[in-house]
Coordinates of C-alpha atoms and ligand atoms in Angstrom, one line a residue:
X1 CA -71.4 49.1 37.4
X2 CA -68.6 48.9 35.0
X3 CA -69.3 47.2 31.7
X4 CA -67.5 43.9 31.3
X5 CA -66.2 42.9 28.0
X6 CA -65.2 39.5 26.9
X7 CA -62.7 38.7 24.3
X8 CA -60.6 35.8 23.2
X9 CA -56.9 36.1 23.4
X10 CA -54.4 33.8 21.7
X11 CA -52.1 32.4 24.5
X12 CA -49.4 32.0 22.0
X13 CA -49.1 35.4 20.3
X14 CA -51.5 37.7 22.2
X15 CA -53.9 38.1 19.2
X16 CA -57.3 39.3 20.4
X17 CA -60.6 38.6 18.8
X18 CA -64.2 39.4 19.9
X19 CA -65.3 35.9 18.8
X20 CA -64.0 32.5 19.5
X21 CA -61.9 31.0 16.8
X22 CA -60.5 27.5 16.6
X23 CA -57.3 28.7 15.0
X24 CA -55.5 31.9 15.6
X25 CA -55.4 33.9 12.4
X26 CA -52.3 35.7 13.5
X27 CA -49.9 32.8 14.4
X28 CA -51.8 29.9 13.0
X29 CA -51.9 27.9 16.2
X30 CA -54.9 25.7 16.9
X31 CA -57.0 25.9 20.1
X32 CA -54.9 28.7 21.5
X33 CA -57.7 31.3 22.1
X34 CA -58.9 31.6 25.6
X35 CA -61.7 33.7 26.9
X36 CA -60.7 36.7 28.9
X37 CA -62.9 39.1 30.8
X38 CA -61.8 42.7 30.8
X39 CA -63.4 45.4 33.1
X40 CA -64.7 48.3 31.0
X41 CA -63.1 50.9 33.2
X42 CA -59.7 49.4 32.9
X43 CA -58.6 51.6 30.1
X44 CA -59.6 54.7 32.0
X45 CA -57.3 54.0 34.9
X46 CA -54.4 55.2 32.8
X47 CA -54.1 59.0 33.0
X48 CA -53.3 60.6 29.7
X49 CA -50.3 62.3 31.3
X50 CA -48.8 59.0 32.6
X51 CA -46.6 56.8 30.5
X52 CA -46.4 53.1 30.8
X53 CA -43.5 53.5 33.2
X54 CA -45.8 55.4 35.6
X55 CA -43.7 58.6 35.4
X56 CA -45.3 61.8 34.2
X57 CA -43.2 62.6 31.2
X58 CA -42.2 65.9 29.8
X59 CA -39.9 66.7 26.8
X60 CA -36.3 67.2 27.8
X61 CA -33.4 68.5 25.7
X62 CA -31.2 65.6 24.8
X63 CA -28.0 67.3 25.9
X64 CA -29.6 67.9 29.3
X65 CA -30.3 64.3 30.0
X66 CA -27.7 63.0 32.4
X67 CA -26.6 59.4 31.9
X68 CA -23.5 59.7 34.1
X69 CA -25.5 59.1 37.3
X70 CA -26.1 55.4 36.5
X71 CA -22.9 53.3 36.2
X72 CA -23.4 49.6 35.7
X73 CA -23.3 47.3 38.7
X74 CA -20.9 44.4 38.2
X75 CA -22.0 41.1 39.7
X76 CA -19.4 38.6 40.7
X77 CA -20.4 36.4 37.8
X78 CA -18.4 37.8 34.9
X79 CA -20.3 35.6 32.5
X80 CA -23.5 37.3 33.6
X81 CA -22.0 40.7 33.3
X82 CA -20.9 40.0 29.8
X83 CA -24.4 38.8 28.7
X84 CA -25.9 42.0 30.3
X85 CA -23.5 44.1 28.2
X86 CA -21.0 44.8 31.0
X87 CA -23.1 44.7 34.2
X88 CA -26.5 45.5 35.5
X89 CA -28.0 48.8 34.4
X90 CA -29.9 50.2 37.5
X91 CA -33.6 50.5 36.9
X92 CA -33.7 48.0 34.1
X93 CA -36.2 45.2 33.7
X94 CA -34.5 41.9 32.8
X95 CA -36.4 38.8 31.8
X96 CA -34.7 35.4 32.2
X97 CA -36.4 32.6 30.3
X98 CA -35.6 28.9 30.3
X99 CA -36.9 25.4 30.7
X100 CA -38.0 24.2 34.2
X101 CA -35.0 23.0 36.2
X102 CA -32.4 24.6 34.0
X103 CA -31.3 26.8 36.9
X104 CA -33.1 30.2 36.7
X105 CA -33.9 30.3 40.4
X106 CA -30.4 29.1 41.3
X107 CA -28.8 31.8 39.2
X108 CA -30.9 34.6 40.6
X109 CA -30.6 33.4 44.2
X110 CA -26.8 33.4 43.8
X111 CA -26.7 36.8 42.2
X112 CA -29.1 38.2 44.9
X113 CA -26.8 36.8 47.6
X114 CA -23.7 38.3 46.0
X115 CA -25.4 41.7 45.6
X116 CA -26.6 41.7 49.2
X117 CA -23.1 40.7 50.5
X118 CA -21.8 43.8 48.7
X119 CA -24.3 46.0 50.6
X120 CA -27.2 46.1 48.1
X121 CA -30.7 45.4 49.3
X122 CA -32.6 42.6 47.5
X123 CA -36.2 41.5 47.6
X124 CA -36.7 38.0 46.3
X125 CA -40.3 37.4 45.5
X126 CA -41.2 33.7 44.9
X127 CA -44.5 32.5 43.7
X128 CA -43.2 29.0 43.3
X129 CA -41.3 28.0 46.5
X130 CA -41.8 28.6 50.2
X131 CA -39.4 30.7 52.3
X132 CA -38.2 27.4 53.8
X133 CA -37.4 25.9 50.5
X134 CA -35.6 28.9 49.4
X135 CA -33.6 29.0 52.6
X136 CA -32.6 25.4 52.1
X137 CA -31.4 26.1 48.6
X138 CA -29.6 29.2 49.8
X139 CA -27.8 27.2 52.4
X140 CA -26.7 24.6 49.8
X141 CA -25.4 27.5 47.6
X142 CA -23.8 29.2 50.6
X143 CA -25.8 32.3 49.9
X144 CA -26.3 34.9 52.6
X145 CA -26.3 38.6 53.1
X146 CA -27.8 41.2 55.4
X147 CA -30.4 43.0 53.3
X148 CA -31.7 40.0 51.5
X149 CA -35.4 39.4 51.9
X150 CA -37.3 36.3 50.8
X151 CA -40.9 37.0 50.1
X152 CA -43.3 34.2 49.1
X153 CA -46.1 36.1 47.5
X154 CA -48.1 36.2 44.3
X155 CA -50.4 39.2 44.7
X156 CA -49.0 42.2 42.9
X157 CA -50.7 44.7 45.2
X158 CA -48.9 43.2 48.2
X159 CA -45.7 43.1 46.3
X160 CA -46.0 46.8 45.3
X161 CA -46.8 47.8 48.9
X162 CA -43.8 45.8 50.1
X163 CA -41.5 47.4 47.6
X164 CA -42.7 50.8 48.7
X165 CA -42.0 49.8 52.3
X166 CA -38.6 48.2 51.9
X167 CA -37.3 50.3 49.1
X168 CA -35.0 47.6 47.8
X169 CA -32.4 48.2 45.1
X170 CA -33.2 44.9 43.4
X171 CA -36.4 42.9 43.0
X172 CA -36.5 39.4 41.8
X173 CA -39.8 38.0 40.5
X174 CA -39.9 34.2 40.3
X175 CA -41.9 33.8 38.1
X176 CA -44.0 36.2 36.1
X177 CA -46.5 33.4 35.3
X178 CA -47.3 32.9 38.9
X179 CA -48.0 36.5 39.8
X180 CA -51.5 38.0 39.9
X181 CA -52.6 41.5 39.1
X182 CA -55.9 41.9 41.1
X183 CA -57.5 44.3 38.6
X184 CA -57.5 41.6 35.9
X185 CA -60.0 38.8 36.3
X186 CA -58.3 36.3 33.9
X187 CA -56.6 33.2 35.3
X188 CA -53.1 33.4 36.6
X189 CA -50.6 32.8 33.8
X190 CA -53.0 34.0 31.1
X191 CA -51.9 36.6 28.5
X192 CA -53.9 39.4 30.1
X193 CA -52.4 38.6 33.6
X194 CA -48.8 38.5 32.3
X195 CA -49.3 41.7 30.4
X196 CA -50.7 43.5 33.5
X197 CA -48.1 42.0 35.8
X198 CA -45.3 43.1 33.5
X199 CA -46.7 46.6 33.1
X200 CA -46.7 46.9 36.9
X201 CA -43.2 45.6 37.2
X202 CA -42.1 48.1 34.6
X203 CA -43.6 50.8 36.8
X204 CA -41.6 49.5 39.7
X205 CA -38.4 49.5 37.6
X206 CA -38.7 52.8 35.8
X207 CA -40.7 54.7 38.3
X208 CA -38.6 53.9 41.3
X209 CA -35.3 53.1 39.6
X210 CA -35.3 49.6 41.0
X211 CA -33.7 46.8 39.0
X212 CA -36.2 44.0 38.4
X213 CA -35.2 40.5 37.3
X214 CA -38.2 38.5 36.1
X215 CA -38.2 34.7 35.5
X216 CA -40.3 33.6 32.6
X217 CA -41.2 30.0 31.8
X218 CA -40.7 28.6 28.4
X219 CA -43.2 26.4 26.5
X220 CA -42.5 23.1 25.0
X221 CA -41.7 24.7 21.7
X222 CA -38.9 26.7 23.3
X223 CA -40.4 30.1 23.3
X224 CA -41.3 32.2 26.3
X225 CA -44.8 31.4 27.5
X226 CA -47.0 34.4 27.1
X227 CA -47.3 36.9 24.4
X228 CA -44.5 38.5 22.5
X229 CA -45.5 41.7 24.4
X230 CA -43.6 40.4 27.3
X231 CA -40.4 40.5 25.3
X232 CA -41.3 44.0 23.9
X233 CA -41.9 45.5 27.3
X234 CA -38.7 44.5 29.0
X235 CA -35.2 46.0 28.5
X236 CA -33.3 42.8 28.3
X237 CA -34.2 39.2 27.5
X238 CA -31.9 36.4 28.5
X239 CA -32.4 32.7 27.8
X240 CA -30.9 30.1 30.0
X241 CA -30.5 27.0 28.0
X242 CA -28.6 23.7 28.0
X243 CA -29.1 20.0 28.0
X244 CA -30.5 18.9 31.4
X245 CA -28.3 15.8 31.0
X246 CA -25.2 17.9 30.8
X247 CA -23.9 20.1 33.5
X248 CA -23.2 23.0 31.2
X249 CA -25.6 25.9 31.0
X250 CA -25.6 28.7 28.5
X251 CA -27.0 32.1 29.2
X252 CA -27.8 33.9 25.9
X253 CA -28.9 37.4 25.4
X254 CA -31.6 37.7 22.7
X255 CA -32.6 41.3 23.3
X256 CA -30.6 44.0 25.1
X257 CA -31.3 47.7 25.1
X258 CA -27.9 48.2 26.8
X259 CA -25.6 45.9 25.0
X260 CA -25.0 43.6 22.1
X261 CA -27.2 40.6 21.7
X262 CA -26.1 37.1 21.0
X263 CA -23.6 37.3 23.8
X264 CA -23.0 34.0 25.6
X265 CA -22.3 33.3 29.2
X266 CA -21.3 29.7 30.0
X267 CA -21.8 28.1 33.4
X268 CA -21.4 24.8 35.0
X269 CA -24.1 23.5 37.3
X270 CA -23.1 21.5 40.4
X271 CA -24.3 21.0 44.0
X272 CA -22.8 24.3 45.0
X273 CA -24.6 26.1 42.3
X274 CA -23.5 27.7 39.1
X275 CA -19.9 28.3 38.4
X276 CA -18.6 30.3 35.5
X277 CA -16.6 28.6 32.7
X278 CA -14.1 31.2 31.5
X279 CA -12.7 29.0 28.8
X280 CA -15.6 27.4 26.9
X281 CA -13.7 26.2 23.8
X282 CA -11.9 23.7 26.0
X283 CA -15.1 22.1 27.2
X284 CA -16.7 22.0 23.8
X285 CA -13.7 20.1 22.4
X286 CA -13.0 18.1 25.6
X287 CA -14.5 14.8 24.4
X288 CA -13.4 14.9 20.8
X289 CA -11.9 11.7 19.4
X290 CA -8.7 12.5 17.6
X291 CA -9.0 10.3 14.6
X292 CA -12.8 10.0 14.1
X293 CA -14.4 10.6 10.8
X294 CA -17.4 12.9 10.4
X295 CA -15.9 15.5 12.7
X296 CA -14.8 19.1 12.0
X297 CA -14.0 22.0 14.3
X298 CA -15.4 25.4 13.7
X299 CA -14.6 28.7 15.3
X300 CA -18.0 30.2 15.8
X301 CA -18.4 33.8 17.0
X302 CA -21.0 34.1 19.7
X303 CA -21.5 37.8 20.4
X304 CA -18.0 39.1 20.9
X305 CA -16.4 35.9 21.8
X306 CA -15.1 33.2 19.5
X307 CA -15.6 29.6 20.6
X308 CA -14.4 26.4 19.1
X309 CA -17.0 23.7 18.7
X310 CA -16.8 20.3 17.2
X311 CA -19.4 19.6 14.5
X312 CA -20.2 15.9 14.1
X313 CA -21.9 14.2 11.1
X314 CA -23.0 10.7 10.6
X315 CA -23.9 9.8 7.0
X316 CA -25.3 6.3 6.5
X317 CA -27.2 4.8 3.6
X318 CA -31.0 5.1 3.8
X319 CA -32.5 1.7 4.4
X320 CA -36.1 2.5 3.3
X321 CA -38.3 5.4 2.6
X322 CA -37.1 9.0 2.5
X323 CA -33.7 10.0 3.6
X324 CA -33.5 11.3 7.2
X325 CA -32.0 14.7 8.0
X326 CA -31.6 15.3 11.7
X327 CA -29.7 18.2 13.2
X328 CA -29.1 18.9 16.9
X329 CA -27.9 22.4 17.8
X330 CA -27.8 23.3 14.1
X331 CA -30.4 24.7 11.7
X332 CA -31.9 21.8 9.7
X333 CA -32.4 24.1 6.7
X334 CA -28.8 25.1 6.7
X335 CA -27.8 21.5 6.8
X336 CA -30.1 20.5 3.9
X337 CA -28.8 23.4 1.8
X338 CA -25.2 22.5 2.4
X339 CA -25.9 18.9 1.5
X340 CA -27.5 20.0 -1.7
X341 CA -24.5 22.1 -2.5
X342 CA -22.2 19.2 -1.8
X343 CA -24.2 17.0 -4.1
X344 CA -24.3 19.4 -7.0
X345 CA -21.0 21.2 -6.7
X346 CA -18.7 18.6 -5.2
X347 CA -20.2 15.4 -6.6
X348 CA -21.1 13.7 -3.3
X349 CA -24.1 11.4 -3.8
X350 CA -26.0 12.2 -0.7
X351 CA -29.7 11.9 -1.8
X352 CA -30.0 8.3 -0.6
X353 CA -28.0 8.9 2.6
X354 CA -29.4 9.6 6.1
X355 CA -27.6 12.5 7.7
X356 CA -27.4 13.1 11.5
X357 CA -25.7 16.3 12.4
X358 CA -24.8 17.6 15.8
X359 CA -23.0 20.5 17.5
X360 CA -21.2 18.8 20.3
X361 CA -21.6 19.8 23.9
X362 CA -25.2 20.9 23.7
X363 CA -24.5 24.3 22.2
X364 CA -26.7 25.8 19.5
X365 CA -24.9 27.4 16.6
X366 CA -26.5 29.5 13.9
X367 CA -24.3 31.8 11.8
X368 CA -23.1 31.4 8.2
X369 CA -19.5 30.9 9.2
X370 CA -20.2 27.4 10.4
X371 CA -21.1 26.2 6.9
X372 CA -17.7 25.0 5.8
X373 CA -17.2 22.9 9.0
X374 CA -20.7 21.4 8.4
X375 CA -19.8 20.5 4.8
X376 CA -16.4 19.1 6.0
X377 CA -18.0 16.9 8.6
X378 CA -20.5 15.6 6.2
X379 CA -17.9 14.9 3.5
X380 CA -15.6 13.3 6.1
X381 CA -18.2 10.9 7.3
X382 CA -19.5 10.1 3.7
X383 CA -16.0 9.4 2.5
X384 CA -14.9 7.8 5.7
X385 CA -11.8 9.9 5.9
X386 CA -11.0 11.9 9.0
X387 CA -10.1 15.6 9.0
X388 CA -6.8 16.4 10.7
X389 CA -7.4 16.8 14.5
X390 CA -5.4 20.1 14.4
X391 CA -7.5 21.6 11.5
X392 CA -10.2 24.2 12.0
X393 CA -12.7 25.5 9.5
X394 CA -14.4 28.9 9.0
X395 CA -16.4 30.0 6.0
X396 CA -19.9 30.5 4.5
X397 CA -20.9 28.2 1.7
X398 CA -22.7 29.8 -1.3
X399 CA -25.1 28.1 -3.6
X400 CA -22.5 27.9 -6.4
X401 CA -20.1 26.1 -4.1
X402 CA -18.0 29.3 -3.4
X403 CA -16.6 30.0 0.1
X404 CA -17.8 33.4 1.2
X405 CA -16.2 35.9 3.5
X406 CA -17.1 35.9 7.2
X407 CA -16.8 38.6 9.8
X408 CA -14.1 39.0 12.5
X409 CA -11.7 36.6 10.9
X410 CA -8.7 37.8 13.0
X411 CA -10.4 37.0 16.2
X412 CA -11.4 33.5 15.0
X413 CA -7.9 32.7 13.8
X414 CA -6.3 33.9 17.0
X415 CA -8.6 31.8 19.1
X416 CA -7.9 28.6 17.1
X417 CA -4.1 29.3 17.4
X418 CA -4.5 29.9 21.1
X419 CA -6.0 26.4 21.5
X420 CA -3.2 24.8 19.7
X421 CA -4.7 24.3 16.2
X422 CA -2.1 24.1 13.5
X423 CA -4.1 24.9 10.4
X424 CA -7.3 26.9 9.7
X425 CA -9.2 27.0 6.5
X426 CA -10.7 30.4 5.8
X427 CA -12.4 32.1 2.8
X428 CA -9.7 33.4 0.4
X429 CA -11.4 36.8 0.3
X430 CA -10.8 37.1 4.0
X431 CA -7.0 37.1 3.6
X432 CA -6.5 40.7 2.7
X433 CA -5.9 43.6 5.0
X434 CA -4.5 41.9 8.1
X435 CA -1.4 40.1 9.2
X436 CA -1.9 36.4 9.5
X437 CA -0.3 35.0 12.7
X438 CA 2.9 32.9 12.5
X439 CA 1.8 30.2 15.0
X440 CA -1.0 28.8 12.7
X441 CA -1.1 28.0 9.0
X442 CA -4.0 30.0 7.4
X443 CA -5.2 28.5 4.2
X444 CA -7.4 30.6 2.0
X445 CA -10.0 28.6 -0.1
X446 CA -12.3 29.8 -2.9
X447 CA -14.5 26.8 -3.5
X448 CA -15.9 24.0 -1.5
X449 CA -14.3 21.4 -3.7
X450 CA -10.9 23.0 -3.2
X451 CA -11.4 22.9 0.5
X452 CA -12.4 19.3 0.5
X453 CA -9.4 18.4 -1.6
X454 CA -7.0 20.2 0.7
X455 CA -8.5 18.9 3.9
X456 CA -9.6 15.4 3.1
X457 CA -7.1 14.5 0.4
X458 CA -9.6 14.2 -2.6
Ligands
ADP501 N1 -29.7 19.2 46.3 C1 -29.3 19.5 45.0 N2 -28.1 19.2 44.7 C2 -27.6 19.4 43.5 N3 -28.3 20.0 42.5 C3 -29.5 20.3 42.8 C4 -30.1 20.1 44.0 N4 -31.4 20.5 44.0 C5 -31.5 21.0 42.7 N5 -30.4 20.9 42.0 C6 -30.2 21.3 40.6 O1 -30.8 22.6 40.4 C7 -31.7 22.5 39.3 C8 -33.0 23.3 39.6 O2 -32.6 24.6 39.3 P1 -33.7 25.8 39.5 O3 -32.9 27.0 39.7 O4 -34.7 25.4 40.5 O5 -34.3 25.8 38.0 P2 -35.5 26.7 37.5 O6 -35.7 27.8 38.5 O7 -34.9 27.1 36.2 O8 -36.7 25.8 37.3 C9 -32.1 21.1 39.2 O9 -32.3 20.8 37.8 C10 -30.9 20.4 39.7 O10 -30.0 20.1 38.7
MG502 MG1 -37.4 28.1 39.6

């Protein structure tokens, strides 16, 4: 009889304790520890010579390791290829996280269909929908293909056996929280289960060179449900996000062992499924009013691609109590900091003003280069003077009110020019070492007050 051991595991961060605790000492979350029973012999099932991937490893000379064998597989969705770093790497384990209803299953069903049409074999394991439901969705999305198997199953033993049987090139697991590893007694969806299921999926991916896409649910707080270990184990983590009230969806790479992170893929969701949006700047600027105050356009660099986004600000006097600071799609601390700099260095009396900030179109921006546009939108609303509709702004704001250099300035300026902007404000220090284009006026600024004067008139 194997010894059973009980421990308490934080469902937020994976911290494990032999005693129950009301508050996780690691992540500080309350009531997140759940009792999990672990079989004593579990640890012994891993042979000392076997790695986590299930392959018996031996040292190899680096120059003898052949990487040429595995070219990337391009899907028909270029936006997905971009986020993956140029296509699917065979044998990789890719996690796709996102809110319910955002379109994870839709995306994977579409990609599976396309891969199978091109002659690849795909096994789509669903723990959430029946074969019928998936078929109906597939019909709506016009997805078909010969070697495309739908498999409603949650038991990992059966899934592994089926994978051995079918030998598919791609396995889709929808979702990791619904799968069950039989050697773990904890409830489905618990940290121990997710860990065990992911470890088994990793063995499928690395041991058999099968590409595995895993869907992961996201908690209310916006992080992947389950412990961080899930993100550590997989090769690539993609987040599918967007406003459910808008049709645009953004696929973002937050971890990628085979490409750069912070790449964005932009899709539009409609009845026929997800369509790529090759020109995102146009959609983010689409609904902009030409002569509104409190609006400034920034060229933000998401991964390797510059996109233009309108930043909106509404500054109104505080009626009672403390001043409100609300930011949608922007970091609230960044906004507070810029407001403090505006107050101290540019003499804007903002302390008794409510501020509502928003990156239009449901996109989330977080890089220093958006500072100047945030400051400009705030000042524009506060002074009730509009920025020129053909002006764009790029620059980091320092605490002394200086405008600091940003990266990839050439690309940003070129994108603004391409979209018909006539003037772009950039940090003066960014002006050396490259040829400014002739179809857009590039204005170098050193301080925030100088930028405000030039763009807003005073
Ligand atoms: N019959 C339909 N026509 C149009 N859109 C639909 C239809 N059924 C579902 N959808 C869209 O697909 C979305 C569900 O996507 P899904 O891939 O199931 O999300 P997830 O797997 O991330 O939970 C819904 O939010 C809805 O917008
Ligand atoms: Mg789903």
